[in-house]
Structures are given as C-alpha cells and as structure tokens.
mmCIF file of C-alpha atoms and ligand atoms in Angstrom:
data_model
loop_
_atom_site.group_PDB
_atom_site.id
_atom_site.type_symbol
_atom_site.label_atom_id
_atom_site.label_comp_id
_atom_site.label_asym_id
_atom_site.label_seq_id
_atom_site.Cartn_x
_atom_site.Cartn_y
_atom_site.Cartn_z
ATOM 1 C CA UNK A 1349 0.000 0.000 0.000
ATOM 2 C CA UNK A 1350 1.171 3.532 -0.574
ATOM 3 C CA UNK A 1351 -0.263 6.689 0.881
ATOM 4 C CA UNK A 1352 -0.879 5.255 4.360
ATOM 5 C CA UNK A 1353 0.317 7.204 7.383
ATOM 6 C CA UNK A 1354 2.842 4.416 8.120
ATOM 7 C CA UNK A 1355 3.951 3.631 4.600
ATOM 8 C CA UNK A 1356 7.270 1.731 4.751
ATOM 9 C CA UNK A 1357 7.437 1.667 8.564
ATOM 10 C CA UNK A 1358 8.864 -1.366 10.387
ATOM 11 C CA UNK A 1359 7.151 -1.992 13.714
ATOM 12 C CA UNK A 1360 7.510 -4.404 16.640
ATOM 13 C CA UNK A 1361 4.358 -5.036 18.706
ATOM 14 C CA UNK A 1362 4.492 -7.021 21.948
ATOM 15 C CA UNK A 1363 1.303 -8.946 22.685
ATOM 16 C CA UNK A 1364 0.470 -8.630 18.987
ATOM 17 C CA UNK A 1365 -1.420 -11.912 18.728
ATOM 18 C CA UNK A 1366 -4.738 -10.814 20.226
ATOM 19 C CA UNK A 1367 -6.807 -7.922 21.493
ATOM 20 C CA UNK A 1368 -5.607 -4.372 20.995
ATOM 21 C CA UNK A 1369 -2.124 -5.596 19.944
ATOM 22 C CA UNK A 1370 -3.576 -7.560 17.045
ATOM 23 C CA UNK A 1371 -5.956 -4.719 16.137
ATOM 24 C CA UNK A 1372 -2.992 -2.317 16.049
ATOM 25 C CA UNK A 1373 -1.002 -4.799 13.924
ATOM 26 C CA UNK A 1374 -3.847 -5.033 11.405
ATOM 27 C CA UNK A 1375 -4.369 -1.266 11.341
ATOM 28 C CA UNK A 1376 -0.631 -0.625 10.914
ATOM 29 C CA UNK A 1377 -0.536 -3.119 8.017
ATOM 30 C CA UNK A 1378 -3.440 -1.261 6.417
ATOM 31 C CA UNK A 1379 -1.477 1.986 6.853
ATOM 32 C CA UNK A 1380 1.456 0.499 4.901
ATOM 33 C CA UNK A 1381 3.724 -0.801 7.699
ATOM 34 C CA UNK A 1382 5.426 -4.167 8.139
ATOM 35 C CA UNK A 1383 4.999 -5.655 11.591
ATOM 36 C CA UNK A 1384 6.730 -8.107 13.874
ATOM 37 C CA UNK A 1385 4.156 -9.518 16.277
ATOM 38 C CA UNK A 1386 5.587 -10.947 19.476
ATOM 39 C CA UNK A 1387 3.620 -13.028 21.941
ATOM 40 C CA UNK A 1388 3.501 -16.192 23.997
ATOM 41 C CA UNK A 1389 0.994 -18.055 21.843
ATOM 42 C CA UNK A 1390 2.423 -19.264 18.491
ATOM 43 C CA UNK A 1391 -1.022 -20.222 17.139
ATOM 44 C CA UNK A 1392 -2.364 -16.699 17.704
ATOM 45 C CA UNK A 1393 0.643 -15.214 15.918
ATOM 46 C CA UNK A 1394 0.305 -17.618 12.976
ATOM 47 C CA UNK A 1395 -3.313 -16.542 12.720
ATOM 48 C CA UNK A 1396 -2.221 -12.906 12.350
ATOM 49 C CA UNK A 1397 0.097 -13.955 9.492
ATOM 50 C CA UNK A 1398 -2.650 -16.034 7.838
ATOM 51 C CA UNK A 1399 -5.175 -13.194 8.134
ATOM 52 C CA UNK A 1400 -2.928 -10.586 6.522
ATOM 53 C CA UNK A 1401 -3.604 -9.460 2.950
ATOM 54 C CA UNK A 1402 0.186 -9.550 2.434
ATOM 55 C CA UNK A 1403 1.654 -12.155 4.838
ATOM 56 C CA UNK A 1404 5.189 -11.205 3.750
ATOM 57 C CA UNK A 1405 4.774 -8.015 5.827
ATOM 58 C CA UNK A 1406 4.148 -9.935 9.080
ATOM 59 C CA UNK A 1407 6.887 -11.622 11.108
ATOM 60 C CA UNK A 1408 5.841 -13.712 14.127
ATOM 61 C CA UNK A 1409 8.133 -14.140 17.153
ATOM 62 C CA UNK A 1410 7.058 -16.483 19.925
ATOM 63 C CA UNK A 1411 8.563 -15.127 23.139
ATOM 64 C CA UNK A 1412 7.878 -13.998 26.672
ATOM 65 C CA UNK A 1413 8.304 -10.259 27.339
ATOM 66 C CA UNK A 1414 10.140 -11.080 30.573
ATOM 67 C CA UNK A 1415 12.964 -12.581 28.483
ATOM 68 C CA UNK A 1416 15.423 -9.851 27.493
ATOM 69 C CA UNK A 1417 17.378 -12.121 25.098
ATOM 70 C CA UNK A 1418 14.164 -12.935 23.251
ATOM 71 C CA UNK A 1419 13.305 -9.227 22.916
ATOM 72 C CA UNK A 1420 16.778 -8.521 21.510
ATOM 73 C CA UNK A 1421 16.242 -11.392 19.072
ATOM 74 C CA UNK A 1422 12.878 -9.915 18.030
ATOM 75 C CA UNK A 1423 14.491 -6.534 17.334
ATOM 76 C CA UNK A 1424 17.339 -8.194 15.364
ATOM 77 C CA UNK A 1425 14.871 -10.293 13.329
ATOM 78 C CA UNK A 1426 12.780 -7.186 12.566
ATOM 79 C CA UNK A 1427 15.865 -5.381 11.261
ATOM 80 C CA UNK A 1428 16.970 -8.468 9.275
ATOM 81 C CA UNK A 1429 13.565 -8.929 7.719
ATOM 82 C CA UNK A 1430 12.338 -5.348 7.235
ATOM 83 C CA UNK A 1431 15.627 -3.399 7.217
ATOM 84 C CA UNK A 1432 15.061 -1.212 10.309
ATOM 85 C CA UNK A 1433 12.826 -0.522 13.281
ATOM 86 C CA UNK A 1434 10.684 2.626 13.324
ATOM 87 C CA UNK A 1435 8.211 1.906 16.111
ATOM 88 C CA UNK A 1436 7.981 -0.241 19.210
ATOM 89 C CA UNK A 1437 4.464 -0.790 20.522
ATOM 90 C CA UNK A 1438 4.905 -2.029 24.115
ATOM 91 C CA UNK A 1439 1.574 -3.637 24.848
ATOM 92 C CA UNK A 1440 1.629 -7.183 26.294
ATOM 93 C CA UNK A 1441 -0.017 -7.245 29.694
ATOM 94 C CA UNK A 1442 -2.192 -9.068 32.199
ATOM 95 C CA UNK A 1443 -5.021 -7.861 34.441
ATOM 96 C CA UNK A 1444 -5.752 -8.585 38.096
ATOM 97 C CA UNK A 1445 -9.534 -8.921 37.820
ATOM 98 C CA UNK A 1446 -9.917 -5.987 40.219
ATOM 99 C CA UNK A 1447 -8.892 -8.252 43.113
ATOM 100 C CA UNK A 1448 -8.875 -5.842 46.050
ATOM 101 C CA UNK A 1449 -6.225 -5.796 48.777
ATOM 102 C CA UNK A 1450 -8.657 -7.202 51.329
ATOM 103 C CA UNK A 1451 -9.193 -10.243 49.094
ATOM 104 C CA UNK A 1452 -5.500 -11.027 48.684
ATOM 105 C CA UNK A 1453 -3.468 -13.036 51.154
ATOM 106 C CA UNK A 1454 0.150 -12.078 51.850
ATOM 107 C CA UNK A 1455 1.547 -14.973 49.823
ATOM 108 C CA UNK A 1456 -0.795 -14.244 46.888
ATOM 109 C CA UNK A 1457 0.211 -10.582 46.966
ATOM 110 C CA UNK A 1458 3.868 -11.518 46.937
ATOM 111 C CA UNK A 1459 3.693 -13.816 43.909
ATOM 112 C CA UNK A 1460 1.049 -11.882 41.961
ATOM 113 C CA UNK A 1461 2.972 -8.610 42.409
ATOM 114 C CA UNK A 1462 6.070 -10.219 40.900
ATOM 115 C CA UNK A 1463 4.137 -11.720 37.997
ATOM 116 C CA UNK A 1464 2.052 -8.639 37.130
ATOM 117 C CA UNK A 1465 4.892 -6.154 37.499
ATOM 118 C CA UNK A 1466 7.348 -8.347 35.598
ATOM 119 C CA UNK A 1467 4.978 -8.586 32.598
ATOM 120 C CA UNK A 1468 3.290 -5.156 32.680
ATOM 121 C CA UNK A 1469 6.215 -2.968 33.748
ATOM 122 C CA UNK A 1470 9.495 -4.880 33.310
ATOM 123 C CA UNK A 1471 8.179 -6.210 29.972
ATOM 124 C CA UNK A 1472 7.841 -2.616 28.672
ATOM 125 C CA UNK A 1473 11.216 -1.591 30.085
ATOM 126 C CA UNK A 1474 13.082 -4.589 28.644
ATOM 127 C CA UNK A 1475 11.446 -4.044 25.241
ATOM 128 C CA UNK A 1476 12.514 -0.380 25.297
ATOM 129 C CA UNK A 1477 16.062 -1.421 26.263
ATOM 130 C CA UNK A 1478 16.213 -3.855 23.337
ATOM 131 C CA UNK A 1479 14.755 -1.379 20.840
ATOM 132 C CA UNK A 1480 16.239 2.051 21.570
ATOM 133 C CA UNK A 1481 19.512 1.720 19.596
ATOM 134 C CA UNK A 1482 17.563 0.914 16.406
ATOM 135 C CA UNK A 1483 14.984 3.626 17.158
ATOM 136 C CA UNK A 1484 17.766 6.210 17.485
ATOM 137 C CA UNK A 1485 18.921 5.277 13.969
ATOM 138 C CA UNK A 1486 15.445 5.852 12.462
ATOM 139 C CA UNK A 1487 14.383 8.739 14.724
ATOM 140 C CA UNK A 1488 11.599 6.370 15.641
ATOM 141 C CA UNK A 1489 9.243 6.155 18.570
ATOM 142 C CA UNK A 1490 7.751 4.021 21.290
ATOM 143 C CA UNK A 1491 3.993 3.834 21.848
ATOM 144 C CA UNK A 1492 2.954 2.184 25.105
ATOM 145 C CA UNK A 1493 -0.480 0.776 25.788
ATOM 146 C CA UNK A 1494 -1.515 2.492 28.993
ATOM 147 C CA UNK A 1495 -4.915 2.312 30.639
ATOM 148 C CA UNK A 1496 -7.638 4.211 32.444
ATOM 149 C CA UNK A 1497 -5.885 2.479 35.369
ATOM 150 C CA UNK A 1498 -2.829 4.679 34.636
ATOM 151 C CA UNK A 1499 -4.888 7.634 35.942
ATOM 152 C CA UNK A 1500 -7.942 6.465 37.890
ATOM 153 C CA UNK A 1501 -8.905 3.887 40.520
ATOM 154 C CA UNK A 1502 -11.078 0.797 40.174
ATOM 155 C CA UNK A 1503 -9.996 -0.192 36.657
ATOM 156 C CA UNK A 1504 -8.070 -2.887 38.475
ATOM 157 C CA UNK A 1505 -7.083 -3.800 41.988
ATOM 158 C CA UNK A 1506 -3.943 -2.391 43.630
ATOM 159 C CA UNK A 1507 -1.606 -4.608 41.611
ATOM 160 C CA UNK A 1508 -2.901 -3.694 38.151
ATOM 161 C CA UNK A 1509 -3.524 -0.032 38.989
ATOM 162 C CA UNK A 1510 -0.030 0.365 40.427
ATOM 163 C CA UNK A 1511 1.503 -1.395 37.417
ATOM 164 C CA UNK A 1512 -0.298 0.862 34.942
ATOM 165 C CA UNK A 1513 0.573 4.008 36.939
ATOM 166 C CA UNK A 1514 4.179 2.752 36.778
ATOM 167 C CA UNK A 1515 3.923 2.453 32.984
ATOM 168 C CA UNK A 1516 2.795 6.097 32.811
ATOM 169 C CA UNK A 1517 5.889 7.102 34.776
ATOM 170 C CA UNK A 1518 8.064 4.914 32.586
ATOM 171 C CA UNK A 1519 6.648 6.528 29.452
ATOM 172 C CA UNK A 1520 7.408 10.014 30.791
ATOM 173 C CA UNK A 1521 10.904 9.158 32.007
ATOM 174 C CA UNK A 1522 11.873 7.504 28.716
ATOM 175 C CA UNK A 1523 10.403 10.426 26.751
ATOM 176 C CA UNK A 1524 12.946 12.604 28.564
ATOM 177 C CA UNK A 1525 15.861 10.170 28.372
ATOM 178 C CA UNK A 1526 15.482 9.265 24.674
ATOM 179 C CA UNK A 1527 14.792 12.801 23.393
ATOM 180 C CA UNK A 1528 15.498 14.347 20.975
ATOM 181 C CA UNK A 1529 15.902 11.342 18.680
ATOM 182 C CA UNK A 1530 13.175 9.003 19.953
ATOM 183 C CA UNK A 1531 9.657 10.033 20.946
ATOM 184 C CA UNK A 1532 7.818 8.074 23.648
ATOM 185 C CA UNK A 1533 4.043 8.307 24.088
ATOM 186 C CA UNK A 1534 1.118 6.264 25.335
ATOM 187 C CA UNK A 1535 -2.453 5.355 24.492
ATOM 188 C CA UNK A 1536 -4.534 5.025 27.670
ATOM 189 C CA UNK A 1537 -7.252 2.606 26.647
ATOM 190 C CA UNK A 1538 -10.531 2.188 28.499
ATOM 191 C CA UNK A 1539 -12.525 -1.047 28.650
ATOM 192 C CA UNK A 1540 -12.121 -3.202 25.539
ATOM 193 C CA UNK A 1541 -13.604 -6.552 24.664
ATOM 194 C CA UNK A 1542 -10.389 -8.573 24.345
ATOM 195 C CA UNK A 1543 -8.761 -11.772 25.558
ATOM 196 C CA UNK A 1544 -7.085 -10.002 28.511
ATOM 197 C CA UNK A 1545 -6.136 -12.619 31.125
ATOM 198 C CA UNK A 1546 -5.316 -12.684 34.807
ATOM 199 C CA UNK A 1547 -2.057 -13.850 36.371
ATOM 200 C CA UNK A 1548 -1.167 -17.539 36.660
ATOM 201 C CA UNK A 1549 -0.165 -16.951 40.273
ATOM 202 C CA UNK A 1550 -3.809 -16.183 41.167
ATOM 203 C CA UNK A 1551 -5.083 -19.000 38.897
ATOM 204 C CA UNK A 1552 -6.819 -16.310 36.829
ATOM 205 C CA UNK A 1553 -5.014 -17.054 33.556
ATOM 206 C CA UNK A 1554 -7.931 -19.177 32.321
ATOM 207 C CA UNK A 1555 -10.367 -16.254 32.435
ATOM 208 C CA UNK A 1556 -10.683 -13.572 29.785
ATOM 209 C CA UNK A 1557 -12.053 -10.048 30.261
ATOM 210 C CA UNK A 1558 -14.047 -10.726 27.075
ATOM 211 C CA UNK A 1559 -16.268 -13.131 29.039
ATOM 212 C CA UNK A 1560 -17.434 -10.253 31.288
ATOM 213 C CA UNK A 1561 -18.393 -8.223 28.203
ATOM 214 C CA UNK A 1562 -20.221 -11.224 26.728
ATOM 215 C CA UNK A 1563 -22.319 -11.570 29.901
ATOM 216 C CA UNK A 1564 -23.685 -8.025 29.586
ATOM 217 C CA UNK A 1565 -27.373 -8.147 28.676
ATOM 218 C CA UNK A 1566 -30.003 -5.505 27.914
ATOM 219 C CA UNK A 1567 -30.580 -4.957 31.653
ATOM 220 C CA UNK A 1568 -26.898 -4.304 32.399
ATOM 221 C CA UNK A 1569 -26.496 -0.658 33.474
ATOM 222 C CA UNK A 1570 -24.315 1.421 31.145
ATOM 223 C CA UNK A 1571 -20.716 2.029 32.219
ATOM 224 C CA UNK A 1572 -20.538 5.222 34.381
ATOM 225 C CA UNK A 1573 -18.673 7.231 31.760
ATOM 226 C CA UNK A 1574 -19.896 10.078 29.532
ATOM 227 C CA UNK A 1575 -19.624 8.122 26.260
ATOM 228 C CA UNK A 1576 -21.293 5.088 27.789
ATOM 229 C CA UNK A 1577 -22.501 3.944 24.384
ATOM 230 C CA UNK A 1578 -19.016 4.016 22.855
ATOM 231 C CA UNK A 1579 -17.457 0.930 21.309
ATOM 232 C CA UNK A 1580 -15.480 -1.702 23.212
ATOM 233 C CA UNK A 1581 -14.141 -3.204 19.965
ATOM 234 C CA UNK A 1582 -10.330 -2.851 20.114
ATOM 235 C CA UNK A 1583 -10.275 -1.889 16.417
ATOM 236 C CA UNK A 1584 -11.960 1.382 17.398
ATOM 237 C CA UNK A 1585 -9.023 2.236 19.713
ATOM 238 C CA UNK A 1586 -6.263 2.026 17.096
ATOM 239 C CA UNK A 1587 -6.355 5.541 15.597
ATOM 240 C CA UNK A 1588 -4.202 7.191 18.298
ATOM 241 C CA UNK A 1589 -1.521 4.503 17.852
ATOM 242 C CA UNK A 1590 -1.290 5.400 14.166
ATOM 243 C CA UNK A 1591 -1.165 9.108 14.978
ATOM 244 C CA UNK A 1592 1.567 8.738 17.603
ATOM 245 C CA UNK A 1593 3.670 6.342 15.494
ATOM 246 C CA UNK A 1594 3.525 8.538 12.374
ATOM 247 C CA UNK A 1595 6.384 11.065 12.626
ATOM 248 C CA UNK A 1596 4.809 13.235 9.912
ATOM 249 C CA UNK A 1597 1.632 13.552 11.988
ATOM 250 C CA UNK A 1598 2.952 13.822 15.544
ATOM 251 C CA UNK A 1599 6.625 14.823 15.228
ATOM 252 C CA UNK A 1600 6.455 17.385 18.086
ATOM 253 C CA UNK A 1601 4.565 15.085 20.496
ATOM 254 C CA UNK A 1602 6.462 13.211 23.185
ATOM 255 C CA UNK A 1603 5.774 12.282 26.795
ATOM 256 C CA UNK A 1604 2.020 12.386 26.205
ATOM 257 C CA UNK A 1605 -0.785 9.910 26.829
ATOM 258 C CA UNK A 1606 -3.931 10.039 24.715
ATOM 259 C CA UNK A 1607 -6.900 8.749 26.695
ATOM 260 C CA UNK A 1608 -9.347 6.642 24.694
ATOM 261 C CA UNK A 1609 -11.719 5.881 27.536
ATOM 262 C CA UNK A 1610 -15.107 7.430 26.762
ATOM 263 C CA UNK A 1611 -14.335 10.538 28.810
ATOM 264 C CA UNK A 1612 -13.667 9.186 32.324
ATOM 265 C CA UNK A 1613 -11.952 12.477 33.194
ATOM 266 C CA UNK A 1614 -15.130 14.492 32.506
ATOM 267 C CA UNK A 1615 -17.662 12.394 34.431
ATOM 268 C CA UNK A 1616 -20.351 14.341 36.246
ATOM 269 C CA UNK A 1617 -21.311 13.947 39.920
ATOM 270 C CA UNK A 1618 -25.071 13.617 39.471
ATOM 271 C CA UNK A 1619 -24.878 11.588 36.279
ATOM 272 C CA UNK A 1620 -22.001 10.357 34.169
ATOM 273 C CA UNK A 1621 -23.246 12.022 30.996
ATOM 274 C CA UNK A 1622 -24.884 15.449 31.086
ATOM 275 C CA UNK A 1623 -26.617 15.004 27.744
ATOM 276 C CA UNK A 1624 -28.576 11.798 28.243
ATOM 277 C CA UNK A 1625 -31.816 13.718 27.612
ATOM 278 C CA UNK A 1626 -30.680 15.032 24.225
HETATM 279 P P1 NAD B 1403 -5.066 -9.576 25.303
HETATM 280 O O1 NAD B 1403 -4.892 -10.663 26.303
HETATM 281 O O2 NAD B 1403 -5.950 -9.849 24.134
HETATM 282 O O3 NAD B 1403 -3.649 -9.105 24.767
HETATM 283 C C1 NAD B 1403 -2.473 -9.233 25.536
HETATM 284 C C2 NAD B 1403 -1.478 -10.050 24.754
HETATM 285 O O4 NAD B 1403 -0.263 -10.100 25.481
HETATM 286 C C3 NAD B 1403 -1.952 -11.497 24.550
HETATM 287 O O5 NAD B 1403 -1.740 -11.864 23.205
HETATM 288 C C4 NAD B 1403 -1.071 -12.288 25.494
HETATM 289 O O6 NAD B 1403 -0.809 -13.618 25.043
HETATM 290 C C5 NAD B 1403 0.191 -11.449 25.496
HETATM 291 N N1 NAD B 1403 0.998 -11.668 26.686
HETATM 292 C C6 NAD B 1403 0.582 -11.673 27.979
HETATM 293 N N2 NAD B 1403 1.636 -11.930 28.779
HETATM 294 C C7 NAD B 1403 2.708 -12.080 27.975
HETATM 295 C C8 NAD B 1403 4.075 -12.367 28.220
HETATM 296 N N3 NAD B 1403 4.542 -12.581 29.449
HETATM 297 N N4 NAD B 1403 4.916 -12.441 27.154
HETATM 298 C C9 NAD B 1403 4.457 -12.254 25.898
HETATM 299 N N5 NAD B 1403 3.164 -11.991 25.601
HETATM 300 C C10 NAD B 1403 2.305 -11.910 26.646
HETATM 301 O O7 NAD B 1403 -5.593 -8.306 26.105
HETATM 302 P P2 NAD B 1403 -5.620 -6.745 25.702
HETATM 303 O O8 NAD B 1403 -6.778 -6.185 26.423
HETATM 304 O O9 NAD B 1403 -5.489 -6.562 24.250
HETATM 305 O O10 NAD B 1403 -4.303 -6.237 26.449
HETATM 306 C C11 NAD B 1403 -3.292 -5.491 25.811
HETATM 307 C C12 NAD B 1403 -2.919 -4.319 26.680
HETATM 308 O O11 NAD B 1403 -4.061 -3.469 26.812
HETATM 309 C C13 NAD B 1403 -2.478 -4.687 28.099
HETATM 310 O O12 NAD B 1403 -1.323 -3.936 28.430
HETATM 311 C C14 NAD B 1403 -3.665 -4.261 28.938
HETATM 312 O O13 NAD B 1403 -3.282 -3.937 30.254
HETATM 313 C C15 NAD B 1403 -4.141 -3.054 28.163
HETATM 314 N N6 NAD B 1403 -5.507 -2.605 28.441
HETATM 315 C C16 NAD B 1403 -6.577 -3.438 28.265
HETATM 316 C C17 NAD B 1403 -7.857 -2.992 28.559
HETATM 317 C C18 NAD B 1403 -9.089 -3.867 28.367
HETATM 318 O O14 NAD B 1403 -10.173 -3.497 28.844
HETATM 319 N N7 NAD B 1403 -8.991 -4.983 27.666
HETATM 320 C C19 NAD B 1403 -8.043 -1.675 29.028
HETATM 321 C C20 NAD B 1403 -6.936 -0.857 29.181
HETATM 322 C C21 NAD B 1403 -5.674 -1.320 28.888
#
C-alpha cells in the first residue's frame, strides 16, 4: 500500500497476537507498515500472518516479554527482515480482575505482584532497552499501551492499577531520556472486549475479560462514563496509535498519553453524561 500514514514503517508489537495488539497490527498493516508480532501463543501469531492481505509483511516471534534475550532477538529479526525498526508498541499485559487488597493473602500478593509487574512494567522496560539503539537510527518512537488504570482507581485492583501508573511514569521518564531522537508516548485505553487474562499466580489465567463483556445483557447498566454507548471493539481504539507512530503527523509530540476511555476524566457527579436527555 502507498499513501498510508505508516507507509514503509517497520514496527515491533508485543502482545500482537490478540486484542488491541492484534488490532494495532492489522491497522498498521493497512497503513502500509510491516509488523513483527511478538507473543507467547504461536497459534495466535500464525493466525495474524494467515489473516494478513500480504503475509510477507508480518513476522511472528514467539517469546515472553520477561525474556530480554528474546526481545533482543525480536528486534534483530525485525531489522533483518524489514531493514530497520521505526516503532515499538509495548503492549503485552495481564489484568488482576480488580482483586482488592482485602481479598488477597500475603503470599498471593507476593507472587502476583512479581508476575504482574514483571509482565506489565518490566516487559515494557526490557522491550525499550532492546529497541532504543535501532529507534535512534530511524528517529523512531515508542507507543505504550496504557490504561484508564494509569490515571484512575477501580480499573483494576492495587496490583494492576499500580503497574499501569508505573507504565505512565516509565513513558514520561523515557520520553525525557530518549529525546530528541526518539519520541515516547502512550495510548490510555478504556474497557475493551479482548482476551485479557489474569495472572497464573492467582489461577486467573484461564479467564478472559471478554467473558465479562459477553455476559452483559439488555438490563446491564451502562458504564458510568460520559460516552457510555461508545465501542469496546479494540479496532476502534487504534487511531491514536497510528497518529503517535507517524512522525509526519505527531513529530512534536512526546511524553504524552492520549486517553481513549469514553471521557472518564469528565464524568459528572449527578450523572455520568450530562446530555442523556438530548
Ligand atoms: P489480550 O490478552 O488480548 O492481549 C495481551 C497479549 O499479550 C496477549 O496476546 C497475550 O498472550 C500477550 N501476553 C501476555 N503476557 C505475555 C508475556 N509474558 N509475554 C508475551 N506476551 C504476553 O488483552 P488486551 O486487552 O489486548 O491487552 C493489551 C494491553 O491493553 C495490556 O497492556 C492491557 O493492560 C491493556 N488494556 C486493556 C484494557 C481492556 O479493557 N482490555 C483496558 C486498558 C488497557
């Protein structure tokens, strides 16, 4: 494709086999990029390759984001296959199913903290460490998947919320440290109907956030956010990733998070949306 906002870009996406990572991969392909999709599940990654209009522009890497050697290998394979690296999308993560402190024993807290922080925070940091030398060469950028839980409470329990607040801090710190050659930004997603899992250490890895969305019926109250009728399809969250990755469109933007959360920051006290009567 020519004329896309990411024409000729080479991109590495962690957690690219499902959910928002896959939606971003497909959108970036449509915008003219080539993508390396990294994830734990080889079948999911093969499915991304099979589903692509031009499979030669998709490179799958089966790896765990806690494995620094594997992330270095993914960067090297991206450069071998596509000639360079323009964008890292740090995205792979797990949720804590809003398990509150009072419902966590000391041992559970200990192990779940290590698991969630090592995937959600260390995974982003190790990916940035593996990618920055190539990003300096291309004057590229990092786009991190952040969350409503990077700013507000109750999108997770203490483990998830703290991990996503940490990612916000990481995004800002790296935006400073890698400037002026590499921009670092985030997309703070709200609730999306994806395959997001819980940690193995809490035996929540068999559950998917998508199941909670599927259970919602006509009597389910709307989410308490202004745009409570907005989409939860991850494909509808991909635009800001394209914007932030495209140097022609967002060259002066770094250290910024775009919230795509239906307006959580402008909720009212009496009602979430002031225009329900309109
Ligand atoms: P998802 O489960 O569909 O995607 C996450 C991907 O990361 C999966 O493919 C999974 O296999 C992979 N992954 C998990 N742990 C990994 C590891 N250790 N190594 C390699 N790959 C690993 O869920 P999603 O909702 O698309 O999640 C993507 C990001 O979006 C996460 O950072 C999540 O915190 C964030 N997010 C999700 C929501 C939501 O409501 N779904 C809201 C805000 C932010």
